[in-house]
CSV table of C-alpha atoms in Angstrom, one decimal:
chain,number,residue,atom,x,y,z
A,297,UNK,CA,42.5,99.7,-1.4
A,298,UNK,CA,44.0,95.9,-2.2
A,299,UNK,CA,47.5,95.9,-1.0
A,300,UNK,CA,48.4,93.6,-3.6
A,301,UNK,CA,47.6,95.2,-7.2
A,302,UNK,CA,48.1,94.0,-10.9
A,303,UNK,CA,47.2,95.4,-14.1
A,304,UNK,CA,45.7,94.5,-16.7
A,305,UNK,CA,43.3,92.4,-14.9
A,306,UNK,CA,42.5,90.7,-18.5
A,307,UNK,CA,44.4,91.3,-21.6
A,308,UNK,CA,44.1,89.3,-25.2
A,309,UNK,CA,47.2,89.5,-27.2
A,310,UNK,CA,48.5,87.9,-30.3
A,311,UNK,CA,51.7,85.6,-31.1
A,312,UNK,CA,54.6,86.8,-30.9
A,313,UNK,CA,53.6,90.0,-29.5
A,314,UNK,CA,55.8,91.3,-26.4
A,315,UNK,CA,53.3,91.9,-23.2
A,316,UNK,CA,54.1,93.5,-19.9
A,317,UNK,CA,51.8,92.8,-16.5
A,318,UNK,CA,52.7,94.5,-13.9
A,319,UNK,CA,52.5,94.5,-9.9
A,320,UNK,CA,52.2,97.1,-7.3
A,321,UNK,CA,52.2,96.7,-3.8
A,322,UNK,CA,51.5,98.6,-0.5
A,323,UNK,CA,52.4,96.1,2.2
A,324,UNK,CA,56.3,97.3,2.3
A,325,UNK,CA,57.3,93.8,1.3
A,326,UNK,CA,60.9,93.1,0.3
A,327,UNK,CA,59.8,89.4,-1.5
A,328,UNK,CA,58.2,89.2,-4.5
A,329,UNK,CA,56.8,86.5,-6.8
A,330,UNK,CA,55.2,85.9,-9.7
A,331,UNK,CA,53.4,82.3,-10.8
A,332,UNK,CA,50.8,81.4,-13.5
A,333,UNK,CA,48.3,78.4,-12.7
A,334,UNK,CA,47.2,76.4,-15.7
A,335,UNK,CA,43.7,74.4,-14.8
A,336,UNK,CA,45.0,71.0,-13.2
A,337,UNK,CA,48.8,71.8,-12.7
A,338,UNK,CA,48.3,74.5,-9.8
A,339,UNK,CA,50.8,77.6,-9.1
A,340,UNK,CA,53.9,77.0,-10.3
A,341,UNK,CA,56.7,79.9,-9.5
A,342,UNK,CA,58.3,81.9,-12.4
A,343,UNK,CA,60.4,84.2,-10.8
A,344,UNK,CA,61.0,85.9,-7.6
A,345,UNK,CA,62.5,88.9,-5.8
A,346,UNK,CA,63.7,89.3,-2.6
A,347,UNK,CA,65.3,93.2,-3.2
A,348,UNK,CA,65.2,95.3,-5.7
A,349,UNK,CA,68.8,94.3,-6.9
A,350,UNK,CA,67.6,89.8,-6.2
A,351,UNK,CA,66.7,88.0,-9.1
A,352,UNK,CA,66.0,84.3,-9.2
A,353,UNK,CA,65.0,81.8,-11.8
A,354,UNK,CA,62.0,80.1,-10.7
A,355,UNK,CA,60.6,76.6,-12.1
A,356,UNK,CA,59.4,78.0,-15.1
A,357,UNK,CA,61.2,80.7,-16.1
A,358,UNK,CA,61.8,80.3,-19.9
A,359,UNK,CA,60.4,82.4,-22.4
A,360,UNK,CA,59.7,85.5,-19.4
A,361,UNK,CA,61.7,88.2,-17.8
A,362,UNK,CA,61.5,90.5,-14.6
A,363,UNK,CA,62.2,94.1,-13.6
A,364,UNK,CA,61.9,94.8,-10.1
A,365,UNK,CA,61.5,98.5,-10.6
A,366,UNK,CA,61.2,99.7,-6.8
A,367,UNK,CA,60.7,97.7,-3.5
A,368,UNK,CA,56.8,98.0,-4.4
A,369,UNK,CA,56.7,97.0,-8.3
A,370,UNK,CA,57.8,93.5,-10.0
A,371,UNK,CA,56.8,93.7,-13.6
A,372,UNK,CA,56.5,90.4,-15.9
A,373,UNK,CA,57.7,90.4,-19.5
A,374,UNK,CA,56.9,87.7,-22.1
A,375,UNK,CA,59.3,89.1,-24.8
A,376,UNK,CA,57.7,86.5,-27.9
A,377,UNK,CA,54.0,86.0,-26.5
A,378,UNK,CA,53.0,82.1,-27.4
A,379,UNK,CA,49.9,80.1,-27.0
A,380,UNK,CA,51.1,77.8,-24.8
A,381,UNK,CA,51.5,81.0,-22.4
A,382,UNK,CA,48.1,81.3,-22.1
A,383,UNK,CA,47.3,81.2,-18.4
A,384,UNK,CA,46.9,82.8,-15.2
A,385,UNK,CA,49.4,84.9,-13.5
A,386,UNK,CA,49.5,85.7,-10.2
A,387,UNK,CA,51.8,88.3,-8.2
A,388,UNK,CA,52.6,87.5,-4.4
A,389,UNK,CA,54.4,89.4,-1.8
A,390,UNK,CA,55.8,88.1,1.7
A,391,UNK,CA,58.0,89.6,4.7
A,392,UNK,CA,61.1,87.8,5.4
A,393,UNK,CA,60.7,88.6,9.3
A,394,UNK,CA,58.6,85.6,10.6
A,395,UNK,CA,55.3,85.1,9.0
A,396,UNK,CA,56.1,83.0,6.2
A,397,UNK,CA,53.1,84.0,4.5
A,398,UNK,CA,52.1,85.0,0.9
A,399,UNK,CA,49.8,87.6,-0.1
A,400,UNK,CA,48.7,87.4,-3.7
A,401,UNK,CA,46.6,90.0,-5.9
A,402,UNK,CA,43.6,89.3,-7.5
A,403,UNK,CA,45.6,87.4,-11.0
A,404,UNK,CA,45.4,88.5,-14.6
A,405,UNK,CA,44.1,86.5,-17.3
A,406,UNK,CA,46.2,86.2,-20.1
A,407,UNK,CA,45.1,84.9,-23.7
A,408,UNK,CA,47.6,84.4,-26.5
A,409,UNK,CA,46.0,84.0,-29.5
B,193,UNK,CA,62.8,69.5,-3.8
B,194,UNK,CA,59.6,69.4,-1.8
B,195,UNK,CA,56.2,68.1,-4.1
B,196,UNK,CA,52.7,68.0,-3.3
B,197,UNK,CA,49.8,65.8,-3.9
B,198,UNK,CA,46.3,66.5,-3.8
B,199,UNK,CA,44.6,63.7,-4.3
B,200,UNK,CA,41.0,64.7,-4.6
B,201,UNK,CA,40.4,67.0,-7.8
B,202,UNK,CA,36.9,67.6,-7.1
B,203,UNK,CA,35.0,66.8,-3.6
B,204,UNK,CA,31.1,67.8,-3.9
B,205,UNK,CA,29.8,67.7,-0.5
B,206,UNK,CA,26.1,68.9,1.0
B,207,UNK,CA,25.7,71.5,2.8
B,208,UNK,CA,26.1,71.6,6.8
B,209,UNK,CA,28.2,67.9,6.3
B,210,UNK,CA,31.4,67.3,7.6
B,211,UNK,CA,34.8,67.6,4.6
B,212,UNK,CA,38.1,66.6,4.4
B,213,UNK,CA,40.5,67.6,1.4
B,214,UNK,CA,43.5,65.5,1.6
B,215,UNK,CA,47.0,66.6,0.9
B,216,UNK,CA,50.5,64.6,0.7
B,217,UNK,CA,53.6,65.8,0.3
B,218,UNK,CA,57.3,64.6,-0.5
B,219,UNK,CA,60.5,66.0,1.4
B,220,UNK,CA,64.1,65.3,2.6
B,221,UNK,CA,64.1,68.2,4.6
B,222,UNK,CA,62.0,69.7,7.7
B,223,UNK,CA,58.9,71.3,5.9
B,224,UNK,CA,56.4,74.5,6.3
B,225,UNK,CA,53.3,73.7,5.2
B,226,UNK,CA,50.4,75.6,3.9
B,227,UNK,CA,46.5,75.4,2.9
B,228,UNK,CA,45.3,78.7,0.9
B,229,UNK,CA,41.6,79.0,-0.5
B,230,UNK,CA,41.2,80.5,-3.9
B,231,UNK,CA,37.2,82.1,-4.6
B,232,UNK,CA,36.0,82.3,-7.7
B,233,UNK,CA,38.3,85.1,-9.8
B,234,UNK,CA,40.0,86.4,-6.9
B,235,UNK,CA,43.6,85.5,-5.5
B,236,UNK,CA,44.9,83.0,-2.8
B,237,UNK,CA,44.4,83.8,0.6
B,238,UNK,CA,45.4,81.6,3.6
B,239,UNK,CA,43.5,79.9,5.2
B,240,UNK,CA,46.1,78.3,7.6
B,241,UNK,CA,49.7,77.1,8.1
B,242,UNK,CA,52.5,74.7,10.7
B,243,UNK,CA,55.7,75.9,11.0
B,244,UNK,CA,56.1,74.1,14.0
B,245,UNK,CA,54.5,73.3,17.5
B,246,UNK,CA,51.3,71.5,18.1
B,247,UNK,CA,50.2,69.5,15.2
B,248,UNK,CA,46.7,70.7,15.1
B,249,UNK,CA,46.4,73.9,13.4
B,250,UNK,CA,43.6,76.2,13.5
B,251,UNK,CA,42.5,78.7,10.5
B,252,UNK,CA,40.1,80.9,9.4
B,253,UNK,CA,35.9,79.9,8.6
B,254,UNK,CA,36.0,77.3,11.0
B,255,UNK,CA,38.9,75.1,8.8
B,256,UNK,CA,41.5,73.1,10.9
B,257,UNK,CA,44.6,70.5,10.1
B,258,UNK,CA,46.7,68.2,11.2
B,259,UNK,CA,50.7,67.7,10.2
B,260,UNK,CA,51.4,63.9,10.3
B,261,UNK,CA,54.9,63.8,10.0
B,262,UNK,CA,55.0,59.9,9.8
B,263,UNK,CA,52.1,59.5,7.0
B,264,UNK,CA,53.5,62.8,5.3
B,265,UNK,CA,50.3,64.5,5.5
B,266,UNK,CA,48.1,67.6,5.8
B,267,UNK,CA,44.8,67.1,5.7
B,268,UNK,CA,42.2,70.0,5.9
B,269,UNK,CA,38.8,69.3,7.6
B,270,UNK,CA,35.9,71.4,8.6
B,271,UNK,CA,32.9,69.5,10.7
B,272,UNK,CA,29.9,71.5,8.9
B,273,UNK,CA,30.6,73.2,5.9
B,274,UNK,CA,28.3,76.0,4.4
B,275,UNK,CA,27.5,77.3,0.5
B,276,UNK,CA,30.5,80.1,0.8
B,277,UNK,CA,32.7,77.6,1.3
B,278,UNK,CA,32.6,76.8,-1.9
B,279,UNK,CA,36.1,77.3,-3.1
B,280,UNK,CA,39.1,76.2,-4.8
B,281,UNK,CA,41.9,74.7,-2.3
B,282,UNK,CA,45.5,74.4,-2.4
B,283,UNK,CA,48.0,72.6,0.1
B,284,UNK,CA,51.4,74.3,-0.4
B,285,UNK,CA,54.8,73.5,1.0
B,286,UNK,CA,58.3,74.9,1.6
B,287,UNK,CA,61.5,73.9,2.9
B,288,UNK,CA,61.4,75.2,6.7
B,289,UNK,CA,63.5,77.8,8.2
B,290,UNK,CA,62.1,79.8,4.6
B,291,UNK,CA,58.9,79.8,2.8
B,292,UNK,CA,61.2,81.5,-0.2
B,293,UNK,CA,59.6,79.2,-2.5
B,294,UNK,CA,56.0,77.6,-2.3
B,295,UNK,CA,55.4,74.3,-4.4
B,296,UNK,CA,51.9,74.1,-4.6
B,297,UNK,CA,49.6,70.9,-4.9
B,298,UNK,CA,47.3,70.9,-8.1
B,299,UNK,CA,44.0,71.9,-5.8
B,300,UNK,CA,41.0,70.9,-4.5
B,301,UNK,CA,37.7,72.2,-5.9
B,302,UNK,CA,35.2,71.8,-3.0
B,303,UNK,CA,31.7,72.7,-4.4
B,304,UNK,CA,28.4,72.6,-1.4
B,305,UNK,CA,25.5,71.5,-2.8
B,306,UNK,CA,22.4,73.0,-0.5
């Protein structure tokens, strides 16, 4: 089984609309992330989590929101879903003790029509 | 703030030939630094990474770079590359002593042409 999940893997939705995608991991990570990439512009971060009661802003943080639910689940909010959010979005998790790397699930597709 | 540039978009190269995908990046700080490999519709995985040491880095599939702290580079080079290779790539960096927050270059889609 990944050790990085997120669900839906694709969803359509419509202007306006409020949409929730959510992440699920397995590696006992306390840091989480989430980033969309936009063709051209790479990742860029939206928020991130280092325990469940962290928070922070990332570089693109308007128009979203977080709930880190547990150690294992960061859920992504976009409260008023529009076009311009159309992208892909991509959880990420990384230890804090020494290995400086991040592991990111497999990305949902997004399309706000 | 750390940036990156990547300043190839797209580097076709055939098959069993040598590549290098350049990155460049921008700091006032120390820096980690970072190449991760994104197939087609899956996630990033690394591929490799300096935190510190010897300046020649060695990843997975053969891929290896070198941290120029005087140019501000980190390029990634492979002497033969094969059709599975075929990838996009991203050069990512953080201010050391935490890789809290990535800034990623733009990427680098290789493509091997058999």
């Amino acid at each position: 089984d990944a050790d990085v999940t997120q669900t839906p893997r694709n969803r359509i939705t419509k202007t306006g609309k409020r949409i929730m995608l959510e992440c699920s991991q397995t590696k006992g990570h306390d840091r989480m992330y989430w980033y969309r990439q936009d063709p051209g512009l790479g990742l860029r971060l939206i928020y991130y989590s280092f325990d469940v009661k962290d928070i922070n802003k990332g570089e693109i943080s308007d128009g979203y929101s977080v709930s880190r639910q547990a150690q294992a689940k960061f859920s992504l909010s976009l409260e008023s879903a529009i076009p311009n959010q159309t992208a892909l979005y991509f959880c990420a998790t990384s230890d804090p003790d020494g290995e400086e790397t991040q592991y990111f699930g497999p990305g949902t597709r997004l399309l706000v029509l | 703030a750390q940036s990156v540039t990547q300043l190839d978009s797209q580097v076709p190269v055939f098959e069993e030939a040598p590549v290098e995908l350049r990155c460049n990046y921008s700091s006032s700080v120390s820096v980690y630094l970072f190449w991760y490999v994104q197939y087609p519709n899956q996630g990033l995985q690394l591929l490799l990474k300096y935190l510190s040491g010897s300046t020649l880095v060695k990843g997975i599939n053969g891929f290896e770079a070198e941290f120029n702290k005087s140019q501000t580079s980190f390029h990634l080079r492979k002497p033969s590359v094969h059709i599975s290779d075929t990838a996009e790539y991203f050069c990512a960096v953080s201010k050391a002593g935490s890789a809290r927050q990535l800034t990623f270059g733009s990427g680098t889609q290789l493509t091997v042409l058999p």
